[in-house]
Coordinates of C-alpha atoms in Angstrom, one line a residue:
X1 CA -20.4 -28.8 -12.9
X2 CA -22.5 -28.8 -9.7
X3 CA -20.2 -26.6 -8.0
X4 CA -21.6 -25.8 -4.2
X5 CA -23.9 -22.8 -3.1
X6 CA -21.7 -19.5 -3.0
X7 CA -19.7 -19.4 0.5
X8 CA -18.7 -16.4 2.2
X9 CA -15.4 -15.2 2.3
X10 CA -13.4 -12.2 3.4
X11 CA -13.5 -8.8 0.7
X12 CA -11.2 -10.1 -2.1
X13 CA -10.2 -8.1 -5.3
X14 CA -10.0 -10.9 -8.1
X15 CA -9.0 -9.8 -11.3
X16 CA -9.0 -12.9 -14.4
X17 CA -6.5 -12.6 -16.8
X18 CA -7.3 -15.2 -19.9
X19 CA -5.2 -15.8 -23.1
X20 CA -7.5 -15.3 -25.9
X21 CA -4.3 -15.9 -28.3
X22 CA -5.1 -17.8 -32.0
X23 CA -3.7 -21.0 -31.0
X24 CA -7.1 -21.4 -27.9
X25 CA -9.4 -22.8 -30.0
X26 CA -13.4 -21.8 -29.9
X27 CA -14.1 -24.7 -27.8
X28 CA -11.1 -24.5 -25.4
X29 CA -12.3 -20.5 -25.2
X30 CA -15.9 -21.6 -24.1
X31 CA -14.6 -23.7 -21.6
X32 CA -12.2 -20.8 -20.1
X33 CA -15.9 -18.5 -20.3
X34 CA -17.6 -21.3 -18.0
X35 CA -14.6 -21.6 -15.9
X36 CA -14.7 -18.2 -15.0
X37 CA -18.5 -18.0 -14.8
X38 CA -18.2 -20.9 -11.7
X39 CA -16.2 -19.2 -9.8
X40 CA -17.9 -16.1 -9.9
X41 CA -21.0 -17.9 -9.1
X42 CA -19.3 -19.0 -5.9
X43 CA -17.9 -15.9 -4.7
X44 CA -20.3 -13.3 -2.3
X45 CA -20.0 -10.4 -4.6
X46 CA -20.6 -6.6 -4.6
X47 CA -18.9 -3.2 -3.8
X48 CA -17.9 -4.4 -0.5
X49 CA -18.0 -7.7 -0.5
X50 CA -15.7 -9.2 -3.7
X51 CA -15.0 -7.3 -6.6
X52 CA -13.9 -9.0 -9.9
X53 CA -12.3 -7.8 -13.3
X54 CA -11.6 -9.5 -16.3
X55 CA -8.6 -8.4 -19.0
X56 CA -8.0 -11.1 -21.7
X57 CA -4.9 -10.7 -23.7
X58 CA -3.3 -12.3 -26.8
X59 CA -0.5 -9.8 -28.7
X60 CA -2.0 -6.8 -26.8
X61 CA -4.4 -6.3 -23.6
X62 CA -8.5 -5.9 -23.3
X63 CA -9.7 -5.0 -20.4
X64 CA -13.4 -6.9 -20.4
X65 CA -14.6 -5.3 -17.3
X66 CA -12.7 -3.4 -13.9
X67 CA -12.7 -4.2 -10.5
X68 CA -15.4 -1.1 -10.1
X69 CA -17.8 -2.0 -13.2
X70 CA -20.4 -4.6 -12.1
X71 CA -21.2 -5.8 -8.7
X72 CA -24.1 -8.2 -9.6
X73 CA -22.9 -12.0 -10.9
X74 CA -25.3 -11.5 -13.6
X75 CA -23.8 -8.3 -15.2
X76 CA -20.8 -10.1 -14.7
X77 CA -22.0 -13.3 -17.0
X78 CA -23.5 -11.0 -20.0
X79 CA -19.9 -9.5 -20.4
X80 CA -17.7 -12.8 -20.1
X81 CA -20.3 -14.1 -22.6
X82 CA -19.5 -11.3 -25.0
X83 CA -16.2 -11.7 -25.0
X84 CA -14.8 -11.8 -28.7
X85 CA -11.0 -13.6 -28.4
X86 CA -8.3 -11.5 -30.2
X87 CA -6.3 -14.4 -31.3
X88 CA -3.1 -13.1 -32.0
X89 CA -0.3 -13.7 -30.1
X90 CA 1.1 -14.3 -26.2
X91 CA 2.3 -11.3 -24.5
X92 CA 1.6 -12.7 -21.5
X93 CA 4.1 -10.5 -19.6
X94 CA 2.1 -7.6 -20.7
X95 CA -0.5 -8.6 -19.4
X96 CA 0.6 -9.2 -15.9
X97 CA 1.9 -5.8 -16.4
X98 CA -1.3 -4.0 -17.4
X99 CA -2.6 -6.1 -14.1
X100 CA -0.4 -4.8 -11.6
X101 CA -0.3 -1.0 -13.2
X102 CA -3.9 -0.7 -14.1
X103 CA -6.4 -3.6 -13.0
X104 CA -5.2 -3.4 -10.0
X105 CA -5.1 0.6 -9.3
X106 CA -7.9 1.9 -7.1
X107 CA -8.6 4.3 -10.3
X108 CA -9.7 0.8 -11.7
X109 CA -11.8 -0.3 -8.0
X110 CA -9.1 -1.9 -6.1
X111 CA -9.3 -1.1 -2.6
X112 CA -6.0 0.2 -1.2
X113 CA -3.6 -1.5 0.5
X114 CA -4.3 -0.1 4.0
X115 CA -7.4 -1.9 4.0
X116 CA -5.8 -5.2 3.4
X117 CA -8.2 -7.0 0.8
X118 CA -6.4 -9.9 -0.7
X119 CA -5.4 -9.1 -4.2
X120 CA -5.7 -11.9 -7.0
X121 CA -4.5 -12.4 -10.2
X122 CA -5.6 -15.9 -11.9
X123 CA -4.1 -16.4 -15.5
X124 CA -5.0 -19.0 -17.7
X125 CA -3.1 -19.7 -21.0
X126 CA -2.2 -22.1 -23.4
X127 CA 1.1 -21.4 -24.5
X128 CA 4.2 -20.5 -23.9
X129 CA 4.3 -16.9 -23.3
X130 CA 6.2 -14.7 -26.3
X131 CA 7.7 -12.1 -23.8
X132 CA 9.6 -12.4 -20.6
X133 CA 7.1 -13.2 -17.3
X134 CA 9.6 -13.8 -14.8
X135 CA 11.0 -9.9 -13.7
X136 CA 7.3 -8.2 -14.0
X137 CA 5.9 -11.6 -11.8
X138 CA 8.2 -10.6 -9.5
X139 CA 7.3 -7.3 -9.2
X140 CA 3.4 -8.1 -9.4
X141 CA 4.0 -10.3 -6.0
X142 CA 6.0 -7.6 -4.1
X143 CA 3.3 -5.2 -5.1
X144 CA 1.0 -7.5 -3.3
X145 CA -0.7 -9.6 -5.6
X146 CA -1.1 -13.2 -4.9
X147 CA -1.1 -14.8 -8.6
X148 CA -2.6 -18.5 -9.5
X149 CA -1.3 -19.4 -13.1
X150 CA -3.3 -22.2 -14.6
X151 CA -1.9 -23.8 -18.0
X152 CA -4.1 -25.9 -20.1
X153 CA -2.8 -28.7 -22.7
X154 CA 0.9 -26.7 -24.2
X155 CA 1.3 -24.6 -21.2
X156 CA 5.5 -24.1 -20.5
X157 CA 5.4 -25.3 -16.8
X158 CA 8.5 -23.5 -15.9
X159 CA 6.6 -20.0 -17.1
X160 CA 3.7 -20.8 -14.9
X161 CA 6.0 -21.6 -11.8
X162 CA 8.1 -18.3 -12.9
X163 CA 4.8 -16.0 -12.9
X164 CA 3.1 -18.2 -9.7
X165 CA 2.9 -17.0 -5.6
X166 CA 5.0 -19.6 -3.6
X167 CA 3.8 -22.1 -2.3
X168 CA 3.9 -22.9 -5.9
X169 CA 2.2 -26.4 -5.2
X170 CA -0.7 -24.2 -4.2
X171 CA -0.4 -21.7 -7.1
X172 CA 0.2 -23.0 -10.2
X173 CA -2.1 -26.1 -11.9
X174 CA -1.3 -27.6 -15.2
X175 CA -4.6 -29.0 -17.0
X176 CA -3.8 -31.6 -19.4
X177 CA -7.1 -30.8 -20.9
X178 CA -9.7 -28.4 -21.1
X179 CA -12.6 -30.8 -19.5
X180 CA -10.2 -31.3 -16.3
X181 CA -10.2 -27.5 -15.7
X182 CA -13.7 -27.7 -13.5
X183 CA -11.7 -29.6 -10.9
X184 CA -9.0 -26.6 -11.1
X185 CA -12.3 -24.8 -10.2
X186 CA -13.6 -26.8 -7.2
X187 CA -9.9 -26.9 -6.0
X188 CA -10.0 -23.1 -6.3
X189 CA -13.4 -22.8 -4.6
X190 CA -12.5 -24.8 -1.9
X191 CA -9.1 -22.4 -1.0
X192 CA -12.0 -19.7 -1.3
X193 CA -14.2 -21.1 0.9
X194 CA -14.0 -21.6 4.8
X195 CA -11.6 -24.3 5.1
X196 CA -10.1 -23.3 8.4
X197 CA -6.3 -23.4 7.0
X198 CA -4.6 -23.8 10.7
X199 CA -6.2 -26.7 11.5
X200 CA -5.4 -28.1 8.1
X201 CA -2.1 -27.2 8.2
X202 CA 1.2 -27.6 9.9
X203 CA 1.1 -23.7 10.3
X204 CA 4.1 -23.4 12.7
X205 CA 2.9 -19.7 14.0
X206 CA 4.6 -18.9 17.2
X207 CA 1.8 -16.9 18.9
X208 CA -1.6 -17.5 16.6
X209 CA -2.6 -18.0 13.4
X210 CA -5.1 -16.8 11.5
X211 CA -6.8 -19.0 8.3
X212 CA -7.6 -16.8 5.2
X213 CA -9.6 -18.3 1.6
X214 CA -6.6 -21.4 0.8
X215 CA -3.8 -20.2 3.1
X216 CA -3.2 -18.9 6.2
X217 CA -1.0 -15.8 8.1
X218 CA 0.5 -15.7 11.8
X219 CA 0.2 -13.1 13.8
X220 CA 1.6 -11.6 17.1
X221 CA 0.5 -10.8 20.8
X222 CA 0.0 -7.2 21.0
X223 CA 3.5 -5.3 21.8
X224 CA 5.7 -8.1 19.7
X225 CA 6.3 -7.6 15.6
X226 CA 6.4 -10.5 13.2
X227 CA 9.9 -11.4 12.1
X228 CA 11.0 -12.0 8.4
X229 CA 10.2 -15.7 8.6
X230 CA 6.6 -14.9 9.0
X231 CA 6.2 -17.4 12.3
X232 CA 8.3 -15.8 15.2
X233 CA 7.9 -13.0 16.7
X234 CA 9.9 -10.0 18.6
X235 CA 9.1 -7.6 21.0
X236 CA 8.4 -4.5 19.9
X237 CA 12.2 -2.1 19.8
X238 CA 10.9 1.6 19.8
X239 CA 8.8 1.5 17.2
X240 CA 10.4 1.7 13.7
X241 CA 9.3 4.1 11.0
X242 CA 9.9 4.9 7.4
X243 CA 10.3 8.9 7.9
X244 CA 10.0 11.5 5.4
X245 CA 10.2 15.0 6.3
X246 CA 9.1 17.6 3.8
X247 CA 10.1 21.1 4.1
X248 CA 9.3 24.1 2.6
X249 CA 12.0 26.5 1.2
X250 CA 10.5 29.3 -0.4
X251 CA 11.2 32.8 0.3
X252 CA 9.0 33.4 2.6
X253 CA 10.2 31.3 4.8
X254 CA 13.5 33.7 4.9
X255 CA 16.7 32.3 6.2
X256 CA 17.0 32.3 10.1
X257 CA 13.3 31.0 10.0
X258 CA 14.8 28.5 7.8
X259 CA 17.4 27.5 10.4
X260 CA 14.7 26.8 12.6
X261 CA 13.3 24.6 10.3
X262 CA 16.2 22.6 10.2
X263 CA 16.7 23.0 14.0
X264 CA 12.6 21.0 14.2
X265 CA 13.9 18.4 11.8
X266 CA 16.7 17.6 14.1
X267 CA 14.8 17.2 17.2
X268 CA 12.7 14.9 15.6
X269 CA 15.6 12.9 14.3
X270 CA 17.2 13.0 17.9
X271 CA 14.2 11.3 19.2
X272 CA 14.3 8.0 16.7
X273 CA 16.3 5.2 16.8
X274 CA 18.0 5.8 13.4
X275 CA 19.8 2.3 11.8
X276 CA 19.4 0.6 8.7
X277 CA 16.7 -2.1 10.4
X278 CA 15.5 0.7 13.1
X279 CA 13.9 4.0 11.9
X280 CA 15.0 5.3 8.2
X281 CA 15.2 9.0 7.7
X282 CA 15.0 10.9 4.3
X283 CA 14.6 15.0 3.4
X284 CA 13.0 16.4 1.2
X285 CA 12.5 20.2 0.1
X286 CA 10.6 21.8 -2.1
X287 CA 10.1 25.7 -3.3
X288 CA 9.5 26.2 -7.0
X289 CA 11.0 22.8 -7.7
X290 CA 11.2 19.6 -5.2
X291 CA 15.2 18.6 -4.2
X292 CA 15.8 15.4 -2.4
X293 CA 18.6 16.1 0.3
X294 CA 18.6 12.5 1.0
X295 CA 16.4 9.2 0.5
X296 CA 15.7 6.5 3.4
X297 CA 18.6 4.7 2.3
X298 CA 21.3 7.3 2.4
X299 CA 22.1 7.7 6.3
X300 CA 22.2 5.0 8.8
X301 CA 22.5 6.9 12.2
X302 CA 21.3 9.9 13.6
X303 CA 24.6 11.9 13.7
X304 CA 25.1 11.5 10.0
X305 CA 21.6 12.9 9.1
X306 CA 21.6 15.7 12.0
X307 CA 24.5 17.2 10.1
X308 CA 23.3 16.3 6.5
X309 CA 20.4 18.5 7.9
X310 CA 22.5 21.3 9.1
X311 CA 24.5 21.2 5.7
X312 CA 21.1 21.9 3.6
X313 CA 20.7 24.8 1.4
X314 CA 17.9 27.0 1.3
X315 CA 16.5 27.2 -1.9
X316 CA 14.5 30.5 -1.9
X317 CA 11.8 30.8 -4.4
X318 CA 8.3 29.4 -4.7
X319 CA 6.0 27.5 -2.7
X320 CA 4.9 23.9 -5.0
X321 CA 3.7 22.0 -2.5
X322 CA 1.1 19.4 -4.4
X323 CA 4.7 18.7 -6.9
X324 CA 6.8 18.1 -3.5
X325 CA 3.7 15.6 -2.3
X326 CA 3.7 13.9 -5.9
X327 CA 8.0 13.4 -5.6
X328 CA 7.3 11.9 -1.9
X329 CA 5.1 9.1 -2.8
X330 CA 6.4 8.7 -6.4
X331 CA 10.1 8.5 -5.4
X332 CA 11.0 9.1 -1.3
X333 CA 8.7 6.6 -0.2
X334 CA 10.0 3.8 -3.2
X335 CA 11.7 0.7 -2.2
X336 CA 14.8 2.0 -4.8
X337 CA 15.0 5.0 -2.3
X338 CA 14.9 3.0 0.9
X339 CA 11.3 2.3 2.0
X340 CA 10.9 -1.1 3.2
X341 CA 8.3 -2.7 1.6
X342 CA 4.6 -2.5 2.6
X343 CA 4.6 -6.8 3.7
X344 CA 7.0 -5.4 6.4
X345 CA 4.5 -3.3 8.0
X346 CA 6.8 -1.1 9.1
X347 CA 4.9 2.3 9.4
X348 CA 5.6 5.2 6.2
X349 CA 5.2 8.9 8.3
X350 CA 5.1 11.8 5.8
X351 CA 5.7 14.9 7.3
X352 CA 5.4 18.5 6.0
X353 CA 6.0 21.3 6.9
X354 CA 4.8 24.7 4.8
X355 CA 4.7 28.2 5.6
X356 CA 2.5 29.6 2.6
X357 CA -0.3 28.7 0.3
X358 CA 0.5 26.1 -2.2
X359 CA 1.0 27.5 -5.8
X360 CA -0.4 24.3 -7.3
X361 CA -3.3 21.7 -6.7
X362 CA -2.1 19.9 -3.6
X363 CA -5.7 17.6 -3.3
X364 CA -4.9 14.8 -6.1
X365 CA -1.2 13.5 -4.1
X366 CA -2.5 14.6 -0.7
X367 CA -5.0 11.8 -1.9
X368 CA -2.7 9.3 -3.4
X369 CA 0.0 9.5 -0.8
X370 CA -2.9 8.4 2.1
X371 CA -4.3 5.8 -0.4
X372 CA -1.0 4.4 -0.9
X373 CA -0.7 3.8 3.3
X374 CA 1.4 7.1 3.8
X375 CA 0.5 8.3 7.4
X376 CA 0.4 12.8 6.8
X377 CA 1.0 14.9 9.8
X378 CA 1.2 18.5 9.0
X379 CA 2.8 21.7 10.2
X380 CA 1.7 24.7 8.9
X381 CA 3.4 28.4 10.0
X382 CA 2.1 32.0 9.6
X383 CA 0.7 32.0 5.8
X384 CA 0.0 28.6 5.2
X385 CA -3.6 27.5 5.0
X386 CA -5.5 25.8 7.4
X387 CA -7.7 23.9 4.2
X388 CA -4.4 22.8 2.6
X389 CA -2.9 21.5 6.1
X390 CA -6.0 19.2 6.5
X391 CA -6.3 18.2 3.4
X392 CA -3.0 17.0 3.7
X393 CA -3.2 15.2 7.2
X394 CA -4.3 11.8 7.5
X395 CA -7.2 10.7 9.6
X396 CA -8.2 12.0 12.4
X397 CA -6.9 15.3 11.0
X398 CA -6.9 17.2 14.5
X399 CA -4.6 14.4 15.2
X400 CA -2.1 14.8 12.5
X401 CA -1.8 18.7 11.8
X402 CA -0.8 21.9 13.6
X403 CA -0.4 25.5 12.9
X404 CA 0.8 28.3 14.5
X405 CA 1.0 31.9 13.5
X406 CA 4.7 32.3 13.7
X407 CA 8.4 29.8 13.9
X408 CA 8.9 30.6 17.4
X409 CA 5.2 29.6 18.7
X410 CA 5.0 26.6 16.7
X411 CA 2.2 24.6 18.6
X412 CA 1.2 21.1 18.8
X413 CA -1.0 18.2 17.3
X414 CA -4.3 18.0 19.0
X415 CA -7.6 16.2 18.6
X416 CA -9.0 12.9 19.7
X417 CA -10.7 10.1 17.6
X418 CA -9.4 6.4 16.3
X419 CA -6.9 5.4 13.3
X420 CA -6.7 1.9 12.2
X421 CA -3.2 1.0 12.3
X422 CA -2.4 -2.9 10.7
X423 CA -0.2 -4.2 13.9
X424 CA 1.0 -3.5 16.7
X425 CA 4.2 -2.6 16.2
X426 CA 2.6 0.2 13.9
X427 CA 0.4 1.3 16.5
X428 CA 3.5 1.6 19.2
X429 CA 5.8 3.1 16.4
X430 CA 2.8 5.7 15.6
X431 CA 2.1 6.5 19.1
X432 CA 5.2 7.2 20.1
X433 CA 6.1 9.5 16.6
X434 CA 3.5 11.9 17.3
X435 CA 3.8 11.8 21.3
X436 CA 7.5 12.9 20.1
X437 CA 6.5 15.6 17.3
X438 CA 3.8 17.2 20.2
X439 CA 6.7 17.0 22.7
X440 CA 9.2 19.3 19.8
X441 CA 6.4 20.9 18.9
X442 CA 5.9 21.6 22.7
X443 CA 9.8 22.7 23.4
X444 CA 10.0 24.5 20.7
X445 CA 7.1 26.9 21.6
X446 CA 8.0 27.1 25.5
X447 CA 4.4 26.9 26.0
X448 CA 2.9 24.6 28.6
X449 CA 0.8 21.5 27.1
X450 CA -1.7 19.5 29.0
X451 CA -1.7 16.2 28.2
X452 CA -3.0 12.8 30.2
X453 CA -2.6 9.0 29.6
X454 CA -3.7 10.7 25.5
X455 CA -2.6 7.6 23.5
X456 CA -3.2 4.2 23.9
X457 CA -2.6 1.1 21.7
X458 CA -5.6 -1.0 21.8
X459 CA -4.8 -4.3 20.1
X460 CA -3.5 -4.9 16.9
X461 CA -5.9 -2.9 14.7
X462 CA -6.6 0.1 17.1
X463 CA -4.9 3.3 18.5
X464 CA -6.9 5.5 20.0
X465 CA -6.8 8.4 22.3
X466 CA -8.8 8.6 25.3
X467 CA -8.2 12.5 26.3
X468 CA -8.0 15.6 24.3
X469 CA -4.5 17.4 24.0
X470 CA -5.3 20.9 25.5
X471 CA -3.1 23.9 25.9
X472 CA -3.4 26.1 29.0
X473 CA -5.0 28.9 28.9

C-alpha cells in the first residue's frame, strides 16, 4: 500500500478495537490485520514514544495485547497476525466499555491524564452493533478519549456518528469496501503526521493555536483561562479550584481539638472565592468509616459551607485513612458529586488532614488519587506519621505537607522544587491555594514565617519557587 516512512508525532496512547463478529468474513478479517499493521508501521513507537493495544470483540471482548505489552512494531505484527476472530456476535457497546474501563487504565499502560498524551480509540466493524453505543460513547469522550469509528460494507452510519469524536466529518469514515480501507489508512496517517493543523485550518484561536496529529487546540497568554468555546479567552478571576478537605475524626483527635479542626477548614474556605463557576468546596471525614458532610456541588458560597462546617459531628472512633483516600477519588472528586470535568482544567486540591497513624494501607489511593490529576497537600498533627503524610503529598512533597507536634503549633508547607501544572490558570489557582494554606497555617500557629517573592508562575506549564519557606529561629 506504499504508505510513507514512519513520521514523528507527539506520545499517543492508541488502542484498536476490531469486530471479529461471524458475519467479517476471512478475507474482510485479513484486510482489517493489514490495516492495522500500516498504521503501526507509521507510528514512532515505544514506552515513551506511542504505545498501542489491540482488543477485538464479537459477543464478548479479547484483549490481543495492552497499551504496556510490546513496544517494538514487530512484536506488535506477530500478535495481530495471530489473531483467531471469535465470530459471534456485535456487542460493540461492550467493547467501547472494556476500552474506556480497562484498555485505557494506566494498570493496562496508559499514561495518566496529567501528562496529556492524546488517547485513541479506532473501531472498525461491519455491522450494526447488537447493544446500545450511544450513552457509553459518551462517556468514553468525556473520559477523554478521542474515538475514530470506521464501518466497512453494512456498517449502520448513524451508530458510527453516535460512537464518533465531533468533528464527526473527521471521525467517522464509512468504507464501502474492504479494498478502500488503505485510503482510510493514508487519510489516518496523514492526521498523524505533521500536517501543521493552524495553517490548514480556519482555527479561529483568540490568542495562539497549537496543531496536534489531525486537529488542533488554542491556547491562552499566560494569566488568561480558556473559555467553554475553546477559542476565547478570560483573564484569570482568583484562581478557581475543585477543593476537597479531608479530616480526620477519630478519638484521638478529642473534641476541642476537633473544633480547631473545623476552625482550619474555615479559614481556608474564607480565603476562596466560593460560587458554582468560582471555587467548589466539599468535606469529607473519616474515622473508622468515611462520611461525606457535603460534595462540591452541595454549597455555592462561603457562608453556607462555613456553617455546614461548624454544624459537623465528630465521629470518634478509628483512624482509616487509605478508605477516606479511596471515597475522595472514587466519589468526592466525580463529576455526579460536583467536580468539573478534567477538559476544564480547573485545578482538583485534596487536602488532608490526620492526627494518627493510618489503620489501613494508605499507598495504593495515595497513588491513584495523584495518577488521576488530584493535587495532595497534607497536614499531619502530634501522632500522625511523617512516611504516611509524604506518601500522601503530591510532588514536590516538601511543598505539599506539614506537620506539627500539636493543634495549636500547626506549622506551614515548606520546600522548594518545580510542579508541572497544565495552564495557567492552574498555576495561579495553585499558587495562590497554598500561599493561603501557609498563611492559616501561619495564623494559626502565631509563629513568625519568612517568606520572599517564594512562588512564581512561569508560563503555562511551570510553577516554581525561587526561595525556600523558612521559619525563624
Amino acid at each position: 500500500w506504499g504508505l510513507p516512512k514512519p513520521c514523528r508525532t507527539g506520545p499517543l496512547d492508541i488502542v484498536f478495537v476490531i469486530d471479529s463478529s461471524r458475519s467479517v468474513r476471512p478475507f474482510e478479517f485479513e484486510t482489517m490485520r493489514r490495516f492495522m499493521m500500516d498504521i503501526i508501521g507509521n507510528l514512532d513507537v515505544g514506552p515513551n514514544a506511542t504505545r498501542v493495544g489491540v482488543i477485538q470483540y464479537s459477543s464478548q471482548v479479547q484483549n490481543i495485547f495492552s497499551l504496556k505489552t510490546f513496544f517494538t512494531r514487530a512484536e506488535m505484527e506477530r500478535a495481530i497476525n495471530s489473531i483467531i476472530p471469535l465470530a459471534q456476535g456485535t456487542m460493540t457497546g461492550l467493547a467501547i466499555q472494556y476500552a474506556m474501563n480497562v484498555a485505557f487504565s494506566t494498570q493496562e499502560g496508559a499514561r495518566p491524564p496529567h501528562k496529556g498524551i492524546p488517547r485513541i480509540a479506532i473501531i472498525v466493524t461491519d455491522g450494526r452493533p447488537q447493544d446500545r453505543v450511544t450513552e457509553v460513547a459518551t462517556q468514553a469522550r468525556n473520559a477523554g478519549i478521542e474515538i475514530y469509528a470506521v464501518g466497512i460494507q453494512r456498517a449502520d452510519m448513524s451508530s458510527l456518528r453516535a460512537m464518533a469524536s465531533p468533528p464527526l466529518e473527521e471521525h467517522v469514515f464509512l468504507v464501502e469496501s474492504f479494498e478502500l480501507i488503505q485510503q482510510f489508512a493514508k487519510q489516518f496517517q496523514d492526521k498523524l503526521c505533521g500536517v501543521d493543523m493552524c495553517v490548514e485550518r480556519e482555527h479561529g484561536c483568540q490568542h495562539s493555536c497549537v496543531s496536534t496529529p489531525g486537529s488542533f487546540y488554542c491556547e491562552c497568554n499566560p494569566g488568561y483561562r480558556l473559555n467553554a468555546d475553546g477559542k476565547t479567552c478570560s483573564k484569570c478571576g482568583a484562581g478557581h479550584v475543585d477543593l476537597v478537605m479531608v479530616i480526620d475524626g477519630s478519638k484521638s483527635v478529642r473534641p476541642q481539638n476537633f473544633e480547631l479542626v473545623k476552625q482550619f477548614v474555615n479559614r481556608i474556605v474564607d480565603l476562596l472565592e466560593v460560587s458554582p463557576h468560582g471555587t467548589r468546596v466539599g468535606l469529607v471525614q473519616y474515622s473508622s468509616r468515611v462520611r461525606t458532610e457535603f460534595p462540591l456541588n452541595k454549597y455555592h458560597s462561603a457562608d453556607e459551607i462555613k456553617k455546614a462546617v461548624m454544624d459537623v459531628e465528630y465521629m470518634e472512633k478509628g483512624t482509616m485513612t487509605g478508605l477516606a483516600l479511596k471515597h475522595m477519588v472514587e466519589h468526592s472528586f466525580s463529576e455526579l458529586e460536583g467536580a468539573r470535568p478534567l477538559s476544564h482544567n480547573i485545578p482538583r486540591i485534596g487536602l488532608v488532614f490526620t492526627d494518627g497513624r493510618s489503620q489501613d494501607d494508605i499507598s495504593e489511593w495515595a497513588r491513584r488519587a495523584k495518577e488521576s490529576g488530584i493535587v495532595m497537600f497534607a497536614v499531619g498533627v502530634g501522632k500522625a506519621v511523617e512516611e504516611e503524610l509524604r506518601a500522601i503529598a503530591s510532588e514536590p512533597v516538601e511543598q505539599h505537607f506539614s506537620y506539627s507536634a500539636d493543634f495549636t503549633t500547626m506549622t506551614h508547607l515548606e520546600g522548594k522544587g518545580e510542579t508541572e501544572i497544565r495552564s495557567p490558570c492552574e498555576c495561579e489557582a495553585l499558587v495562590q491555594f497554598q500561599t493561603n494554606t501557609v498563611a492559616i497555617l501561619q495564623s494559626l500557629t502565631e509563629k513568625n514565617i519568612l517568606w520572599g517573592d517564594a512562588w512564581a508562575c512561569q508560563g503555562a506549564e511551570q510553577l516554581s519557587t525561587e526561595n525556600t519557606w523558612g521559619r525563624e529561629g
